[in-house]
Tab-separated table of C-alpha atoms in Angstrom:
chain	number	residue	atom	x	y	z
N	1	MET	CA	-0.027	-0.136	0.165
N	2	GLN	CA	1.309	3.516	-0.765
N	3	SER	CA	1.823	6.271	1.788
N	4	MET	CA	-1.132	8.998	2.110
N	5	PRO	CA	-1.045	12.488	0.435
N	6	THR	CA	0.208	15.056	2.261
N	7	ARG	CA	-3.082	16.505	3.395
N	8	VAL	CA	-6.426	14.754	3.562
N	9	ILE	CA	-10.111	15.569	4.282
N	10	ALA	CA	-10.895	13.333	6.908
N	11	VAL	CA	-14.537	12.283	6.791
N	12	ARG	CA	-16.317	10.187	9.874
N	13	THR	CA	-19.771	10.242	8.826
N	14	PRO	CA	-22.133	11.271	6.358
N	15	ARG	CA	-24.250	12.569	9.098
N	16	ASP	CA	-21.376	14.749	10.657
N	17	MET	CA	-22.024	18.495	9.642
N	18	TYR	CA	-18.494	18.853	9.661
N	19	VAL	CA	-14.676	17.323	8.401
N	20	HIS	CA	-11.569	18.182	8.988
N	21	LEU	CA	-8.164	18.376	7.320
N	22	GLU	CA	-5.518	16.200	8.265
N	23	GLU	CA	-1.738	15.712	7.676
N	24	PRO	CA	-0.921	12.033	7.818
N	25	ASN	CA	3.233	11.374	8.597
N	26	ALA	CA	4.963	10.168	5.392
N	27	ARG	CA	4.901	6.299	6.846
N	28	LYS	CA	1.027	6.501	7.375
N	29	THR	CA	-0.521	3.903	4.944
N	30	GLU	CA	-4.555	3.999	5.019
N	31	SER	CA	-7.103	3.453	2.246
N	32	TYR	CA	-8.664	6.887	1.175
N	33	VAL	CA	-10.782	8.406	-2.103
N	34	ALA	CA	-8.869	10.718	-4.386
N	35	LEU	CA	-11.250	13.113	-6.195
N	36	SER	CA	-10.037	14.883	-9.360
N	37	TYR	CA	-11.460	18.636	-8.957
N	38	TYR	CA	-10.835	21.899	-10.766
N	39	TRP	CA	-11.164	24.876	-8.042
N	40	GLY	CA	-11.466	27.332	-10.663
N	41	GLY	CA	-12.026	31.045	-9.300
N	42	GLY	CA	-13.862	32.390	-6.456
N	43	GLN	CA	-13.020	30.039	-3.756
N	44	GLU	CA	-10.388	31.888	-2.133
N	45	ASP	CA	-11.920	31.707	1.250
N	46	ILE	CA	-11.705	27.556	1.457
N	47	ILE	CA	-8.085	27.760	0.364
N	48	THR	CA	-5.580	26.450	3.062
N	49	THR	CA	-3.461	29.093	4.540
N	50	GLU	CA	-1.219	29.031	7.183
N	51	THR	CA	-3.409	31.428	9.163
N	52	ASN	CA	-6.395	29.008	8.858
N	53	ARG	CA	-4.420	25.973	9.218
N	54	PRO	CA	-5.418	25.594	12.696
N	55	GLU	CA	-8.945	25.482	12.353
N	56	LYS	CA	-9.229	23.467	9.265
N	57	LEU	CA	-6.989	20.679	11.499
N	58	ARG	CA	-10.037	21.178	13.853
N	59	LYS	CA	-13.103	21.401	11.699
N	60	ILE	CA	-14.383	22.513	8.124
N	61	THR	CA	-18.128	22.956	8.062
N	62	LEU	CA	-19.993	21.324	4.915
N	63	GLU	CA	-21.763	24.486	4.251
N	64	SER	CA	-18.123	26.148	3.520
N	65	LEU	CA	-17.282	23.540	0.800
N	66	PRO	CA	-18.581	23.655	-2.881
N	67	GLN	CA	-21.207	21.035	-3.570
N	68	THR	CA	-19.134	19.165	-5.485
N	69	ILE	CA	-17.206	18.621	-2.570
N	70	LYS	CA	-20.250	17.819	-0.688
N	71	ASP	CA	-21.423	15.348	-2.980
N	72	ALA	CA	-17.864	13.461	-2.876
N	73	ILE	CA	-18.303	13.407	1.080
N	74	THR	CA	-21.657	12.105	1.342
N	75	VAL	CA	-20.816	8.945	-1.169
N	76	THR	CA	-17.850	8.308	0.789
């Protein structure tokens, strides 16, 4: 099994109203799903920065995400 990406969105259950950013260490190996997604413009508020990174490691509300990402989380 390959090691995980440097950042993933951790999804616990679809009924949760939030997810969170996770930064697995280089040796961690778990199953994960990858989504190919074109972010486009006008979505700067959801980009992870050094300023908002601590909050995203704790919680990302589903309502703050684009519909495509919410749908991917729901089917996961």
